[in-house]
PDB file of C-alpha atoms in Angstrom:
ATOM      1  CA  UNK V   1      27.440  -6.158 -23.463  1.00 48.00           C
ATOM      2  CA  UNK V   2      24.465  -5.611 -21.279  1.00 47.00           C
ATOM      3  CA  UNK V   3      25.060  -3.672 -17.945  1.00 58.00           C
ATOM      4  CA  UNK V   4      22.994  -5.698 -15.491  1.00 52.00           C
ATOM      5  CA  UNK V   5      23.191  -3.095 -12.763  1.00 64.00           C
ATOM      6  CA  UNK V   6      21.763  -0.436 -15.031  1.00 69.00           C
ATOM      7  CA  UNK V   7      19.075  -2.756 -16.202  1.00 65.00           C
ATOM      8  CA  UNK V   8      18.055  -3.669 -12.603  1.00 64.00           C
ATOM      9  CA  UNK V   9      18.045  -0.036 -11.583  1.00 67.00           C
ATOM     10  CA  UNK V  10      15.830   1.032 -14.660  1.00 70.00           C
ATOM     11  CA  UNK V  11      13.460  -1.929 -13.976  1.00 63.00           C
ATOM     12  CA  UNK V  12      13.342  -0.915 -10.304  1.00 71.00           C
ATOM     13  CA  UNK V  13      12.362   2.698 -11.190  1.00 72.00           C
ATOM     14  CA  UNK V  14       9.467   1.346 -13.381  1.00 70.00           C
ATOM     15  CA  UNK V  15       8.322  -1.024 -10.630  1.00 72.00           C
ATOM     16  CA  UNK V  16       8.220   2.043  -8.136  1.00 78.00           C
ATOM     17  CA  UNK V  17       6.334   4.115 -10.755  1.00 76.00           C
ATOM     18  CA  UNK V  18       3.792   1.334 -11.327  1.00 68.00           C
ATOM     19  CA  UNK V  19       3.291   0.744  -7.638  1.00 78.00           C
ATOM     20  CA  UNK V  20       5.113  -2.589  -7.309  1.00 74.00           C
ATOM     21  CA  UNK V  21       7.142  -1.444  -4.343  1.00 83.00           C
ATOM     22  CA  UNK V  22       7.980  -4.856  -2.872  1.00 89.00           C
ATOM     23  CA  UNK V  23       9.501  -5.955  -6.113  1.00 89.00           C
ATOM     24  CA  UNK V  24      11.495  -2.807  -6.425  1.00 88.00           C
ATOM     25  CA  UNK V  25      12.770  -3.097  -2.829  1.00 92.00           C
ATOM     26  CA  UNK V  26      14.004  -6.662  -3.374  1.00 92.00           C
ATOM     27  CA  UNK V  27      15.898  -5.614  -6.552  1.00 88.00           C
ATOM     28  CA  UNK V  28      17.319  -2.513  -5.053  1.00 92.00           C
ATOM     29  CA  UNK V  29      18.470  -4.206  -1.904  1.00 93.00           C
ATOM     30  CA  UNK V  30      20.394  -6.700  -4.161  1.00 89.00           C
ATOM     31  CA  UNK V  31      21.875  -3.932  -6.157  1.00 88.00           C
ATOM     32  CA  UNK V  32      22.994  -1.992  -3.078  1.00 91.00           C
ATOM     33  CA  UNK V  33      24.800  -5.094  -1.769  1.00 90.00           C
ATOM     34  CA  UNK V  34      26.754  -5.034  -5.004  1.00 88.00           C
ATOM     35  CA  UNK V  35      27.320  -1.230  -4.895  1.00 89.00           C
ATOM     36  CA  UNK V  36      27.142  -0.185  -1.182  1.00 91.00           C
ATOM     37  CA  UNK V  37      28.250   3.382  -2.039  1.00 93.00           C
ATOM     38  CA  UNK V  38      25.832   3.963  -4.837  1.00 93.00           C
ATOM     39  CA  UNK V  39      23.776   7.137  -3.889  1.00 94.00           C
ATOM     40  CA  UNK V  40      21.235   6.747  -6.634  1.00 92.00           C
ATOM     41  CA  UNK V  41      20.345   3.133  -5.669  1.00 93.00           C
ATOM     42  CA  UNK V  42      20.045   4.086  -2.015  1.00 95.00           C
ATOM     43  CA  UNK V  43      17.798   6.993  -2.858  1.00 94.00           C
ATOM     44  CA  UNK V  44      15.539   4.743  -4.877  1.00 94.00           C
ATOM     45  CA  UNK V  45      15.445   2.167  -2.199  1.00 96.00           C
ATOM     46  CA  UNK V  46      14.526   4.804   0.457  1.00 96.00           C
ATOM     47  CA  UNK V  47      11.865   6.143  -1.866  1.00 93.00           C
ATOM     48  CA  UNK V  48      10.384   2.655  -2.266  1.00 94.00           C
ATOM     49  CA  UNK V  49      10.075   2.323   1.471  1.00 96.00           C
ATOM     50  CA  UNK V  50       8.564   5.782   1.789  1.00 95.00           C
ATOM     51  CA  UNK V  51       5.865   4.738  -0.716  1.00 94.00           C
ATOM     52  CA  UNK V  52       4.930   1.935   1.623  1.00 96.00           C
ATOM     53  CA  UNK V  53       4.932   4.378   4.539  1.00 95.00           C
ATOM     54  CA  UNK V  54       7.892   2.575   6.110  1.00 97.00           C
ATOM     55  CA  UNK V  55       9.628   5.769   7.252  1.00 97.00           C
ATOM     56  CA  UNK V  56      12.090   4.268   9.628  1.00 97.00           C
ATOM     57  CA  UNK V  57      13.334   1.824   7.069  1.00 97.00           C
ATOM     58  CA  UNK V  58      13.542   4.629   4.495  1.00 98.00           C
ATOM     59  CA  UNK V  59      15.703   6.698   6.869  1.00 98.00           C
ATOM     60  CA  UNK V  60      17.976   3.839   7.801  1.00 97.00           C
ATOM     61  CA  UNK V  61      18.931   3.312   4.145  1.00 97.00           C
ATOM     62  CA  UNK V  62      20.234   6.894   3.957  1.00 98.00           C
ATOM     63  CA  UNK V  63      21.842   6.634   7.358  1.00 97.00           C
ATOM     64  CA  UNK V  64      23.673   3.441   6.368  1.00 97.00           C
ATOM     65  CA  UNK V  65      24.785   5.075   3.136  1.00 97.00           C
ATOM     66  CA  UNK V  66      26.308   7.924   5.086  1.00 97.00           C
ATOM     67  CA  UNK V  67      28.162   5.402   7.353  1.00 96.00           C
ATOM     68  CA  UNK V  68      29.385   3.358   4.489  1.00 95.00           C
ATOM     69  CA  UNK V  69      30.669   6.488   2.543  1.00 96.00           C
ATOM     70  CA  UNK V  70      32.316   7.922   5.713  1.00 96.00           C
ATOM     71  CA  UNK V  71      34.036   4.700   6.609  1.00 94.00           C
ATOM     72  CA  UNK V  72      35.919   4.724   3.308  1.00 94.00           C
ATOM     73  CA  UNK V  73      36.649   8.438   3.282  1.00 94.00           C
ATOM     74  CA  UNK V  74      34.183   9.320   0.579  1.00 96.00           C
ATOM     75  CA  UNK V  75      32.333  12.638   0.413  1.00 95.00           C
ATOM     76  CA  UNK V  76      29.174  12.648   2.436  1.00 96.00           C
ATOM     77  CA  UNK V  77      27.807  16.077   1.514  1.00 96.00           C
ATOM     78  CA  UNK V  78      25.263  14.799  -1.071  1.00 96.00           C
ATOM     79  CA  UNK V  79      23.823  12.146   1.209  1.00 97.00           C
ATOM     80  CA  UNK V  80      23.672  14.590   4.109  1.00 97.00           C
ATOM     81  CA  UNK V  81      21.593  16.936   2.023  1.00 97.00           C
ATOM     82  CA  UNK V  82      19.297  14.062   1.124  1.00 97.00           C
ATOM     83  CA  UNK V  83      18.978  13.186   4.871  1.00 98.00           C
ATOM     84  CA  UNK V  84      18.296  16.865   5.701  1.00 97.00           C
ATOM     85  CA  UNK V  85      15.440  17.057   3.225  1.00 96.00           C
ATOM     86  CA  UNK V  86      14.073  13.695   4.439  1.00 97.00           C
ATOM     87  CA  UNK V  87      14.089  15.001   8.006  1.00 97.00           C
ATOM     88  CA  UNK V  88      12.343  18.179   7.039  1.00 95.00           C
ATOM     89  CA  UNK V  89       9.791  16.472   5.043  1.00 95.00           C
ATOM     90  CA  UNK V  90       9.081  13.681   7.525  1.00 94.00           C
ATOM     91  CA  UNK V  91       8.665  15.606  10.736  1.00 92.00           C
ATOM     92  CA  UNK V  92       9.463  13.232  13.599  1.00 96.00           C
ATOM     93  CA  UNK V  93      11.819  13.630  16.732  1.00 98.00           C
ATOM     94  CA  UNK V  94      13.559  10.324  16.080  1.00 97.00           C
ATOM     95  CA  UNK V  95      14.838  11.611  12.714  1.00 98.00           C
ATOM     96  CA  UNK V  96      15.900  14.954  14.111  1.00 98.00           C
ATOM     97  CA  UNK V  97      17.926  13.255  16.939  1.00 98.00           C
ATOM     98  CA  UNK V  98      19.506  10.829  14.566  1.00 98.00           C
ATOM     99  CA  UNK V  99      20.350  13.578  12.110  1.00 98.00           C
ATOM    100  CA  UNK V 100      21.999  15.374  15.077  1.00 98.00           C
ATOM    101  CA  UNK V 101      24.205  12.229  15.631  1.00 98.00           C
ATOM    102  CA  UNK V 102      25.310  12.346  12.025  1.00 98.00           C
ATOM    103  CA  UNK V 103      25.987  16.148  12.029  1.00 98.00           C
ATOM    104  CA  UNK V 104      28.182  15.608  15.041  1.00 97.00           C
ATOM    105  CA  UNK V 105      30.124  12.988  13.210  1.00 97.00           C
ATOM    106  CA  UNK V 106      30.977  15.435  10.517  1.00 96.00           C
ATOM    107  CA  UNK V 107      31.837  18.083  13.014  1.00 96.00           C
ATOM    108  CA  UNK V 108      28.923  20.399  12.770  1.00 97.00           C
ATOM    109  CA  UNK V 109      28.233  20.845  16.455  1.00 98.00           C
ATOM    110  CA  UNK V 110      26.030  23.885  16.168  1.00 97.00           C
ATOM    111  CA  UNK V 111      23.514  22.199  13.865  1.00 98.00           C
ATOM    112  CA  UNK V 112      23.710  18.947  15.894  1.00 98.00           C
ATOM    113  CA  UNK V 113      22.804  21.107  19.049  1.00 98.00           C
ATOM    114  CA  UNK V 114      19.797  22.616  17.263  1.00 98.00           C
ATOM    115  CA  UNK V 115      18.481  19.262  16.079  1.00 98.00           C
ATOM    116  CA  UNK V 116      18.888  17.664  19.513  1.00 98.00           C
ATOM    117  CA  UNK V 117      16.991  20.474  21.118  1.00 98.00           C
ATOM    118  CA  UNK V 118      14.269  20.405  18.549  1.00 98.00           C
ATOM    119  CA  UNK V 119      14.038  16.606  19.005  1.00 98.00           C
ATOM    120  CA  UNK V 120      13.807  16.995  22.753  1.00 97.00           C
ATOM    121  CA  UNK V 121      10.990  19.618  22.507  1.00 97.00           C
ATOM    122  CA  UNK V 122       9.074  17.439  20.095  1.00 97.00           C
ATOM    123  CA  UNK V 123       9.311  14.390  22.257  1.00 97.00           C
ATOM    124  CA  UNK V 124       8.253  16.301  25.286  1.00 96.00           C
ATOM    125  CA  UNK V 125       5.212  17.641  23.393  1.00 95.00           C
ATOM    126  CA  UNK V 126       4.330  14.007  22.649  1.00 96.00           C
ATOM    127  CA  UNK V 127       4.587  13.082  26.351  1.00 94.00           C
ATOM    128  CA  UNK V 128       7.713  10.953  25.731  1.00 95.00           C
ATOM    129  CA  UNK V 129       9.775  12.380  28.431  1.00 93.00           C
ATOM    130  CA  UNK V 130      12.549   9.737  28.643  1.00 92.00           C
ATOM    131  CA  UNK V 131      13.286  10.162  24.955  1.00 95.00           C
ATOM    132  CA  UNK V 132      13.133  13.993  25.334  1.00 96.00           C
ATOM    133  CA  UNK V 133      15.764  13.832  28.091  1.00 94.00           C
ATOM    134  CA  UNK V 134      18.108  11.735  25.997  1.00 94.00           C
ATOM    135  CA  UNK V 135      18.003  14.344  23.143  1.00 97.00           C
ATOM    136  CA  UNK V 136      18.245  17.313  25.463  1.00 96.00           C
ATOM    137  CA  UNK V 137      21.272  15.745  27.296  1.00 95.00           C
ATOM    138  CA  UNK V 138      22.930  15.168  23.986  1.00 97.00           C
ATOM    139  CA  UNK V 139      22.627  18.828  23.307  1.00 98.00           C
ATOM    140  CA  UNK V 140      23.976  19.643  26.804  1.00 96.00           C
ATOM    141  CA  UNK V 141      27.147  17.663  25.986  1.00 96.00           C
ATOM    142  CA  UNK V 142      27.803  20.184  23.168  1.00 98.00           C
ATOM    143  CA  UNK V 143      26.839  23.348  25.058  1.00 96.00           C
ATOM    144  CA  UNK V 144      25.275  24.115  28.358  1.00 93.00           C
ATOM    145  CA  UNK V 145      22.877  27.031  28.630  1.00 94.00           C
ATOM    146  CA  UNK V 146      20.408  28.082  31.370  1.00 92.00           C
ATOM    147  CA  UNK V 147      17.547  27.774  28.840  1.00 94.00           C
ATOM    148  CA  UNK V 148      18.552  24.249  28.129  1.00 96.00           C
ATOM    149  CA  UNK V 149      18.944  23.350  31.735  1.00 94.00           C
ATOM    150  CA  UNK V 150      15.513  24.744  32.421  1.00 94.00           C
ATOM    151  CA  UNK V 151      14.050  22.608  29.617  1.00 95.00           C
ATOM    152  CA  UNK V 152      15.710  19.536  31.122  1.00 94.00           C
ATOM    153  CA  UNK V 153      14.268  20.331  34.538  1.00 92.00           C
ATOM    154  CA  UNK V 154      10.854  20.889  33.085  1.00 92.00           C
ATOM    155  CA  UNK V 155      10.947  17.525  31.316  1.00 93.00           C
ATOM    156  CA  UNK V 156      12.581  15.680  34.218  1.00 89.00           C
ATOM    157  CA  UNK V 157       9.886  16.897  36.601  1.00 88.00           C
ATOM    158  CA  UNK V 158       7.287  15.110  34.525  1.00 85.00           C
ATOM    159  CA  UNK V 159       9.366  11.873  34.020  1.00 82.00           C
ATOM    160  CA  UNK V 160      10.512   9.213  36.346  1.00 68.00           C
ATOM    161  CA  UNK V 161      13.194   9.225  38.897  1.00 58.00           C
ATOM    162  CA  UNK V 162      16.092  11.391  37.604  1.00 68.00           C
ATOM    163  CA  UNK V 163      17.765  12.247  40.929  1.00 65.00           C
ATOM    164  CA  UNK V 164      21.453  11.757  39.800  1.00 74.00           C
ATOM    165  CA  UNK V 165      20.853  13.826  36.614  1.00 79.00           C
ATOM    166  CA  UNK V 166      19.245  16.649  38.490  1.00 81.00           C
ATOM    167  CA  UNK V 167      21.928  16.831  41.104  1.00 82.00           C
ATOM    168  CA  UNK V 168      24.410  17.600  38.387  1.00 83.00           C
ATOM    169  CA  UNK V 169      22.009  20.281  36.936  1.00 87.00           C
ATOM    170  CA  UNK V 170      21.573  21.920  40.341  1.00 86.00           C
ATOM    171  CA  UNK V 171      25.291  21.860  41.039  1.00 84.00           C
ATOM    172  CA  UNK V 172      26.073  23.622  37.781  1.00 87.00           C
ATOM    173  CA  UNK V 173      23.448  26.253  38.653  1.00 87.00           C
ATOM    174  CA  UNK V 174      24.193  26.644  42.411  1.00 83.00           C
ATOM    175  CA  UNK V 175      24.762  30.368  42.195  1.00 83.00           C
ATOM    176  CA  UNK V 176      21.679  31.087  40.048  1.00 88.00           C
ATOM    177  CA  UNK V 177      18.847  31.710  42.518  1.00 89.00           C
ATOM    178  CA  UNK V 178      16.349  32.319  39.648  1.00 91.00           C
ATOM    179  CA  UNK V 179      17.139  28.965  38.242  1.00 89.00           C
ATOM    180  CA  UNK V 180      16.903  27.256  41.742  1.00 88.00           C
ATOM    181  CA  UNK V 181      13.479  28.899  42.265  1.00 90.00           C
ATOM    182  CA  UNK V 182      12.391  27.644  38.859  1.00 89.00           C
ATOM    183  CA  UNK V 183      13.530  24.121  39.777  1.00 89.00           C
ATOM    184  CA  UNK V 184      11.435  24.050  43.007  1.00 88.00           C
ATOM    185  CA  UNK V 185       8.367  25.487  41.291  1.00 91.00           C
ATOM    186  CA  UNK V 186       8.437  22.903  38.451  1.00 88.00           C
ATOM    187  CA  UNK V 187       8.462  19.982  40.908  1.00 87.00           C
ATOM    188  CA  UNK V 188       5.696  21.560  43.026  1.00 88.00           C
ATOM    189  CA  UNK V 189       3.652  22.145  39.831  1.00 88.00           C
ATOM    190  CA  UNK V 190       4.182  18.529  38.777  1.00 84.00           C
ATOM    191  CA  UNK V 191       3.089  17.321  42.269  1.00 85.00           C
ATOM    192  CA  UNK V 192       6.409  15.741  43.006  1.00 83.00           C
ATOM    193  CA  UNK V 193       7.153  17.109  46.486  1.00 82.00           C
ATOM    194  CA  UNK V 194       8.418  13.758  47.816  1.00 82.00           C
ATOM    195  CA  UNK V 195      10.830  13.516  44.785  1.00 77.00           C
ATOM    196  CA  UNK V 196      11.970  17.190  45.406  1.00 79.00           C
ATOM    197  CA  UNK V 197      12.649  16.414  49.105  1.00 79.00           C
ATOM    198  CA  UNK V 198      14.666  13.365  48.197  1.00 80.00           C
ATOM    199  CA  UNK V 199      16.746  15.312  45.627  1.00 78.00           C
ATOM    200  CA  UNK V 200      17.453  18.063  48.124  1.00 76.00           C
ATOM    201  CA  UNK V 201      18.348  15.629  50.918  1.00 76.00           C
ATOM    202  CA  UNK V 202      20.794  13.836  48.733  1.00 71.00           C
ATOM    203  CA  UNK V 203      22.786  17.013  48.036  1.00 67.00           C
ATOM    204  CA  UNK V 204      25.990  17.684  49.967  1.00 64.00           C
ATOM    205  CA  UNK V 205      26.377  21.325  48.981  1.00 56.00           C
ATOM    206  CA  UNK V 206      25.094  23.439  51.854  1.00 56.00           C
ATOM    207  CA  UNK V 207      24.125  26.217  49.456  1.00 50.00           C
ATOM    208  CA  UNK V 208      21.744  23.873  47.629  1.00 53.00           C
ATOM    209  CA  UNK V 209      20.364  22.293  50.792  1.00 50.00           C
ATOM    210  CA  UNK V 210      18.509  25.504  51.567  1.00 50.00           C
ATOM    211  CA  UNK V 211      16.534  25.892  48.339  1.00 53.00           C
TER     212      UNK V 211
END
């Protein structure tokens, strides 16, 4: 008896090899609906998207596979290794941040922290300050450090109005004069004196009001 799933998978591999990516994608998507936990099928589908330079779609296939496996209590180690290789090969802050989310779901807080910080720095270097703040704040929920708070201030000084966020950062560092001086210098350097004055005037802590 012919195993239709194996035939479709073999045919899909040939189509990818021959450059018929759209055909392979259609076939593999159908196969993945039948076998939503099939790692090899998901890997092939992700590869087909990559061949078409559809990086986001390729990543989402692996991300969904992780979620499907985790939802039924299956082992996710293999797919996490696939995702890690994908992220390292396709260097983009979105993938590092999303990988951080997955690491957090499996309880690997330290590596999630590292990926969030890396994503935040990459976004900041691209001038995408709002996205950078999102990633850095995710890292801060795991662990607060002065270095991280300094990065957040540096990014926030170049972005839009982040008064509420910065009030909390200042409050957590109220006894650190070095940090408070850094905070002021960053806003002066970014030519945001008015915003700096608004932030300081909104503070209730008398210690912070004199910075």
